[in-house]
Amino acid sequence: MQALVGVIYHFFGGFASGSFYIPYKKVKGWSWESYWIVGGVFSWLIVPPLAAYLTIPGFADIIRGASSSVLFYTFLFGALWGIGGLTYGLGVRYLGVALGSSIILGLCSVFGALIPSVYYQFYPKAGKDSIGMIAGSAWGQMVLLGLLVGIIGIAVCGVAGKMKDKDLGGTETDASGTEFKIGLGLFVAIVSGVLSACFAFGIDSGKDMANVANEAWKAVHPGQGEFLYQNNVTYIIIMWGGLLTNFVWCMILNFRNKSFGDYTNKKTPIFKNYLFSAIAGTTWFLQFFFYGMGESRLGNGPSSWILHMSFIIIVANLWGLILKEWKGVRRKTFGTVVAGIVIILLSVLVVGYGNSIK
């Protein structure tokens, strides 16, 4: 029953992540950097402490009691993840919700599995699997096979993107209004896929804070399992790191594009723009809120990560169909991207099976 509840939580998290960009499409008359940072203020600054306040009594004391090294590394990995989040937004902007999310999350799955194991090869830690341990075991070889399949799926999606670019005849937007730019989109998607994997490091670095919250809750609720919201205190520091990198870059773009006036431009539907940006930012954070709940039931490991990635890919591609992002392309092009998505999902299942026989 615990596992089933965990799967449901991960579905909600995946739905939030796969859907968060949709409200941004309702913003009118603002530059990308303006609505992105307004949404970011909600997702990285306002909502995380509010969620912690509602779920973790004394969360501020837990943060104050954490060591400087825990806070520093949690913040650092949050900042690196923030670059991944920033380029995620750009990837979806230039590739569309379906193609952008599939490529980025496929890469995120691959690097999220490989980077920690390579790190622990050089800096061993009890309970952590190094790349050598993975490569030398039957379950690990299955995981590596799944990652290879994932890379193939990502490549197929990339080919589909190039086919779409050709089908559209070099037009700047597709039927959904996406600014389709295959070269730039693939570049930022790769950057996002690599750096988004740092989120897992942020959770691991801040685990001491989550453990304090968990133990305090268990002392009051003995025999009731693990604390459902223990990661909410860690998210605050991770999100601060993400806010820093995104804020700096968006302010640079505001200056470069002379778009500071967006925030007060009454010629635009200003109230709706703030509202939809706030909804998008809040939805963005909810993916982590539900991920933490699912993790508390399934554990902070491959099972949680794989379910999260799978649900996001599925939901994002359903939105891609609803928004008609593939309208006007040849049947061969559409079939190619479907094949790529299926291969990515297959790779996720193979990795999941490998970890299940560990």
Coordinates of C-alpha atoms in Angstrom, one line a residue:
M1 CA 0.0 0.0 0.0
Q2 CA 2.9 2.4 0.8
A3 CA 4.3 1.8 -2.6
L4 CA 1.0 2.5 -4.3
V5 CA 0.6 5.7 -2.4
G6 CA 4.2 6.7 -3.4
V7 CA 3.4 6.0 -7.1
I8 CA 0.3 8.3 -6.9
Y9 CA 2.3 11.1 -5.3
H10 CA 4.9 10.8 -8.1
F11 CA 2.1 11.0 -10.6
F12 CA 0.9 14.3 -9.2
G13 CA 4.5 15.5 -9.2
G14 CA 5.0 14.4 -12.8
F15 CA 1.7 16.1 -13.8
A16 CA 2.8 19.4 -12.1
S17 CA 6.2 19.3 -13.8
G18 CA 4.8 18.3 -17.2
S19 CA 2.1 21.0 -17.0
F20 CA 3.9 24.0 -15.4
Y21 CA 4.8 25.8 -18.6
I22 CA 1.3 25.8 -20.0
P23 CA 0.1 29.0 -18.0
Y24 CA 3.1 30.9 -19.4
K25 CA 1.6 30.5 -22.9
K26 CA -1.3 32.7 -21.6
V27 CA 1.1 35.6 -20.9
K28 CA 0.8 38.4 -23.5
G29 CA 3.1 41.2 -24.3
W30 CA 5.9 40.3 -22.0
S31 CA 9.4 39.1 -22.8
W32 CA 10.3 35.6 -21.8
E33 CA 12.7 36.7 -19.1
S34 CA 10.1 38.8 -17.5
Y35 CA 7.4 36.2 -17.0
W36 CA 10.0 33.5 -16.2
I37 CA 11.5 35.4 -13.2
V38 CA 8.0 36.5 -12.0
G39 CA 7.1 32.8 -11.9
G40 CA 10.4 32.0 -10.4
V41 CA 9.8 34.4 -7.5
F42 CA 6.8 32.2 -6.6
S43 CA 8.5 28.9 -7.2
W44 CA 11.8 29.6 -5.5
L45 CA 11.1 32.3 -3.0
I46 CA 7.5 32.5 -1.9
V47 CA 6.0 29.0 -2.1
P48 CA 8.9 26.9 -0.6
P49 CA 9.0 28.5 2.9
L50 CA 5.2 28.7 2.9
A51 CA 5.1 24.9 2.2
A52 CA 7.6 24.4 5.0
Y53 CA 5.7 26.6 7.4
L54 CA 2.5 24.6 6.8
T55 CA 4.2 21.2 7.2
I56 CA 7.3 21.5 9.4
P57 CA 7.0 23.2 12.8
G58 CA 10.2 25.1 13.6
F59 CA 11.6 24.7 10.1
A60 CA 13.6 28.0 10.5
D61 CA 15.3 26.6 13.6
I62 CA 16.3 23.5 11.7
I63 CA 18.0 25.7 9.0
R64 CA 19.7 27.9 11.7
G65 CA 21.0 24.7 13.4
A66 CA 22.5 23.2 10.2
S67 CA 26.2 23.4 9.7
S68 CA 27.7 25.9 7.3
S69 CA 29.0 23.1 5.0
V70 CA 25.5 21.6 4.7
L71 CA 24.0 25.0 3.8
F72 CA 26.8 25.8 1.4
Y73 CA 26.7 22.6 -0.6
T74 CA 22.9 22.5 -0.6
F75 CA 22.9 26.1 -1.9
L76 CA 25.7 25.4 -4.4
F77 CA 24.0 22.4 -6.0
G78 CA 20.7 24.4 -6.0
A79 CA 22.5 27.2 -8.0
L80 CA 23.8 24.6 -10.5
W81 CA 20.3 23.1 -10.7
G82 CA 19.0 26.6 -11.2
I83 CA 21.0 26.9 -14.4
G84 CA 19.4 23.6 -15.4
G85 CA 16.0 24.9 -14.6
L86 CA 16.7 28.1 -16.5
T87 CA 17.8 26.2 -19.6
Y88 CA 14.8 23.8 -19.2
G89 CA 12.5 26.8 -19.7
L90 CA 14.5 27.8 -22.8
G91 CA 14.5 24.3 -24.1
V92 CA 10.7 24.2 -23.9
R93 CA 10.5 27.6 -25.4
Y94 CA 12.5 26.6 -28.5
L95 CA 11.5 23.0 -28.9
G96 CA 8.0 22.9 -27.5
V97 CA 6.6 21.2 -24.4
A98 CA 6.7 17.6 -25.9
L99 CA 10.0 17.5 -27.7
G100 CA 11.8 19.8 -25.2
S101 CA 10.7 17.9 -22.1
S102 CA 11.4 14.5 -23.7
I103 CA 15.0 15.3 -24.6
I104 CA 15.8 17.2 -21.4
L105 CA 14.3 14.6 -19.1
G106 CA 15.9 11.8 -21.0
L107 CA 19.3 13.4 -20.6
C108 CA 18.4 14.2 -17.0
S109 CA 17.7 10.6 -16.3
V110 CA 20.9 9.5 -17.9
F111 CA 23.2 12.0 -16.1
G112 CA 21.2 11.8 -12.9
A113 CA 22.1 8.1 -12.8
L114 CA 25.7 8.4 -14.0
I115 CA 27.1 11.5 -12.4
P116 CA 26.7 10.5 -8.8
S117 CA 28.2 7.0 -9.4
V118 CA 31.2 8.6 -11.1
Y119 CA 31.6 10.9 -8.2
Y120 CA 31.4 8.1 -5.7
Q121 CA 34.1 6.2 -7.7
F122 CA 36.6 8.8 -6.7
Y123 CA 35.1 9.8 -3.3
P124 CA 33.6 6.5 -1.9
K125 CA 30.8 6.8 0.6
A126 CA 29.1 4.1 2.6
G127 CA 25.8 3.0 1.0
K128 CA 26.5 4.8 -2.3
D129 CA 27.2 2.8 -5.6
S130 CA 30.2 3.8 -7.6
I131 CA 30.4 3.3 -11.4
G132 CA 32.8 0.4 -10.9
M133 CA 30.3 -1.4 -8.6
I134 CA 27.5 -0.8 -11.2
A135 CA 29.5 -2.0 -14.1
G136 CA 30.7 -5.1 -12.3
S137 CA 27.2 -6.4 -11.2
A138 CA 24.4 -7.9 -13.1
W139 CA 21.9 -5.3 -11.9
G140 CA 24.3 -2.5 -12.7
Q141 CA 24.8 -3.8 -16.3
M142 CA 21.1 -3.8 -16.8
V143 CA 21.0 -0.2 -15.6
L144 CA 23.8 0.8 -18.0
L145 CA 21.9 -1.0 -20.8
G146 CA 18.8 1.1 -19.9
L147 CA 20.9 4.3 -20.0
L148 CA 22.2 3.3 -23.5
V149 CA 18.7 2.7 -24.7
G150 CA 17.8 6.1 -23.3
I151 CA 20.6 7.8 -25.3
I152 CA 19.3 6.1 -28.4
G153 CA 15.8 7.4 -27.7
I154 CA 17.1 11.0 -27.1
A155 CA 19.0 10.8 -30.5
V156 CA 15.8 9.6 -32.2
C157 CA 13.9 12.6 -30.7
G158 CA 16.7 14.9 -31.9
V159 CA 16.3 13.5 -35.4
A160 CA 12.5 14.1 -35.2
G161 CA 13.2 17.7 -34.2
K162 CA 15.4 18.2 -37.3
M163 CA 12.6 16.6 -39.4
K164 CA 10.1 19.0 -37.9
D165 CA 12.3 21.9 -38.6
K166 CA 12.5 20.8 -42.3
D167 CA 8.7 20.2 -42.5
L168 CA 8.0 23.7 -41.1
G169 CA 10.2 25.2 -43.8
G170 CA 12.3 27.3 -41.4
T171 CA 9.3 29.1 -40.0
E172 CA 9.9 30.8 -36.6
T173 CA 6.8 29.3 -34.9
D174 CA 4.9 26.0 -35.1
A175 CA 1.1 25.6 -34.9
S176 CA 1.2 25.9 -31.1
G177 CA 3.0 29.3 -31.3
T178 CA 6.3 27.8 -30.1
E179 CA 9.5 29.6 -31.2
F180 CA 10.9 26.5 -32.9
K181 CA 14.7 26.8 -33.1
I182 CA 16.2 23.3 -33.4
G183 CA 19.9 24.1 -33.0
L184 CA 19.6 26.5 -30.0
G185 CA 16.9 24.3 -28.5
L186 CA 19.1 21.1 -28.6
F187 CA 22.0 23.0 -27.1
V188 CA 20.1 24.4 -24.1
A189 CA 18.4 21.0 -23.7
I190 CA 21.7 19.3 -23.3
V191 CA 22.9 21.8 -20.8
S192 CA 19.6 21.5 -18.9
G193 CA 19.8 17.7 -18.9
V194 CA 23.3 17.7 -17.4
L195 CA 22.8 20.4 -14.7
S196 CA 19.2 19.4 -13.7
A197 CA 20.8 16.3 -12.3
C198 CA 22.3 18.5 -9.6
F199 CA 19.0 18.6 -7.8
A200 CA 19.6 15.1 -6.5
F201 CA 22.9 16.3 -5.1
G202 CA 21.2 19.2 -3.4
I203 CA 18.7 16.8 -1.7
D204 CA 21.6 14.6 -0.6
S205 CA 23.7 17.5 0.7
G206 CA 20.7 18.8 2.7
K207 CA 19.7 15.4 4.1
D208 CA 20.8 16.3 7.6
M209 CA 18.1 19.0 7.8
A210 CA 15.5 16.6 6.4
N211 CA 16.6 14.0 9.0
V212 CA 16.1 16.5 11.8
A213 CA 12.6 17.2 10.6
N214 CA 12.0 13.5 10.2
E215 CA 13.2 12.5 13.7
A216 CA 11.2 15.3 15.3
W217 CA 8.0 14.2 13.6
K218 CA 8.6 10.5 14.5
A219 CA 9.1 11.5 18.1
V220 CA 5.6 12.9 18.2
H221 CA 4.1 10.2 15.9
P222 CA 5.7 7.0 16.9
G223 CA 5.1 3.9 14.8
Q224 CA 3.7 5.9 11.8
G225 CA 6.6 5.5 9.4
E226 CA 8.6 8.3 7.8
F227 CA 7.7 11.9 7.7
L228 CA 5.9 12.7 4.5
Y229 CA 7.1 16.3 4.2
Q230 CA 10.7 16.0 5.6
N231 CA 12.3 17.4 2.4
N232 CA 10.4 20.6 2.5
V233 CA 13.0 22.2 4.7
T234 CA 15.8 21.2 2.3
Y235 CA 13.9 22.6 -0.7
I236 CA 14.1 26.1 0.8
I237 CA 17.9 26.2 0.5
I238 CA 18.0 24.5 -2.9
M239 CA 15.4 26.9 -4.3
W240 CA 17.4 29.9 -3.0
G241 CA 20.3 28.7 -5.1
G242 CA 18.1 28.3 -8.1
L243 CA 16.6 31.8 -7.6
L244 CA 20.1 33.3 -7.6
T245 CA 21.2 32.0 -11.0
N246 CA 17.8 32.6 -12.6
F247 CA 17.5 36.1 -11.2
V248 CA 20.9 37.2 -12.4
W249 CA 20.4 35.9 -15.9
C250 CA 16.8 37.4 -16.2
M251 CA 18.0 40.8 -15.0
I252 CA 20.8 40.7 -17.6
L253 CA 18.2 39.9 -20.3
N254 CA 15.9 42.6 -19.0
F255 CA 18.8 45.1 -19.4
R256 CA 19.9 43.8 -22.8
N257 CA 16.4 43.6 -24.2
K258 CA 15.2 46.8 -22.5
S259 CA 12.3 44.8 -21.1
F260 CA 12.2 46.2 -17.5
G261 CA 9.1 48.1 -18.5
D262 CA 7.2 44.8 -18.8
Y263 CA 6.5 44.6 -15.1
T264 CA 4.4 47.9 -15.1
N265 CA 3.3 48.0 -18.7
K266 CA -0.4 48.8 -18.6
K267 CA -0.8 48.2 -22.3
T268 CA -0.5 44.5 -21.6
P269 CA -3.1 42.4 -19.6
I270 CA -0.8 43.0 -16.6
F271 CA -3.0 41.4 -13.9
K272 CA -3.5 38.2 -16.0
N273 CA 0.3 38.2 -16.8
Y274 CA 1.2 38.2 -13.1
L275 CA -1.6 35.7 -12.3
F276 CA -0.6 33.2 -15.0
S277 CA 3.1 33.6 -14.1
A278 CA 2.3 32.9 -10.4
I279 CA 0.3 29.8 -11.3
A280 CA 3.2 28.5 -13.5
G281 CA 5.7 29.2 -10.7
T282 CA 3.6 27.6 -8.1
T283 CA 2.9 24.5 -10.3
W284 CA 6.7 24.3 -10.9
F285 CA 7.3 23.9 -7.2
L286 CA 4.5 21.4 -6.7
Q287 CA 6.5 18.8 -8.6
F288 CA 9.1 18.8 -5.8
F289 CA 6.5 19.0 -3.1
F290 CA 4.9 15.7 -4.4
Y291 CA 8.3 14.2 -5.3
G292 CA 9.3 14.6 -1.7
M293 CA 6.0 12.9 -0.6
G294 CA 6.6 10.0 -3.0
E295 CA 10.2 9.7 -2.0
S296 CA 9.1 9.3 1.7
R297 CA 7.1 6.3 0.6
L298 CA 9.5 4.7 -2.0
G299 CA 12.9 6.0 -0.8
N300 CA 15.3 8.5 -2.2
G301 CA 16.6 6.3 -5.0
P302 CA 16.2 5.2 -8.6
S303 CA 12.6 4.1 -8.1
S304 CA 11.4 7.6 -7.2
W305 CA 13.6 9.3 -9.8
I306 CA 12.4 6.9 -12.6
L307 CA 8.7 7.2 -11.8
H308 CA 9.1 11.0 -11.6
M309 CA 10.8 11.2 -15.0
S310 CA 8.4 8.8 -16.6
F311 CA 5.3 10.6 -15.5
I312 CA 6.7 14.0 -16.6
I313 CA 7.5 12.7 -20.1
I314 CA 4.1 11.2 -20.5
V315 CA 2.2 14.3 -19.3
A316 CA 4.4 16.7 -21.3
N317 CA 3.8 14.7 -24.5
L318 CA 0.0 14.7 -23.9
W319 CA 0.2 18.5 -23.6
G320 CA 2.2 18.5 -26.9
L321 CA -0.7 16.7 -28.6
I322 CA -3.3 19.0 -27.0
L323 CA -1.4 22.1 -28.1
K324 CA -0.9 20.7 -31.6
E325 CA 2.8 21.1 -31.5
W326 CA 3.2 18.5 -34.2
K327 CA 0.5 19.9 -36.5
G328 CA 1.6 20.4 -40.1
V329 CA 4.4 17.8 -40.0
R330 CA 4.6 14.6 -42.1
R331 CA 3.4 11.4 -40.6
K332 CA 6.9 10.1 -40.8
T333 CA 8.1 12.9 -38.6
F334 CA 5.4 12.4 -36.0
G335 CA 6.1 8.6 -36.1
T336 CA 9.8 9.3 -35.4
V337 CA 9.2 11.4 -32.3
V338 CA 6.6 8.9 -31.0
A339 CA 9.3 6.2 -31.5
G340 CA 11.9 8.3 -29.6
I341 CA 9.5 8.9 -26.7
V342 CA 8.6 5.2 -26.5
I343 CA 12.3 4.3 -26.5
I344 CA 13.0 6.8 -23.7
L345 CA 10.2 5.3 -21.6
L346 CA 11.5 1.8 -22.4
S347 CA 14.9 2.9 -21.1
V348 CA 13.3 4.1 -17.9
L349 CA 11.6 0.8 -17.4
V350 CA 14.9 -1.1 -18.1
V351 CA 16.7 1.0 -15.5
G352 CA 13.9 0.4 -13.1
Y353 CA 14.1 -3.3 -13.6
G354 CA 17.9 -3.3 -13.1
N355 CA 17.5 -1.5 -9.8
S356 CA 14.6 -3.9 -8.7
I357 CA 17.0 -6.9 -9.0
K358 CA 19.8 -5.2 -7.1

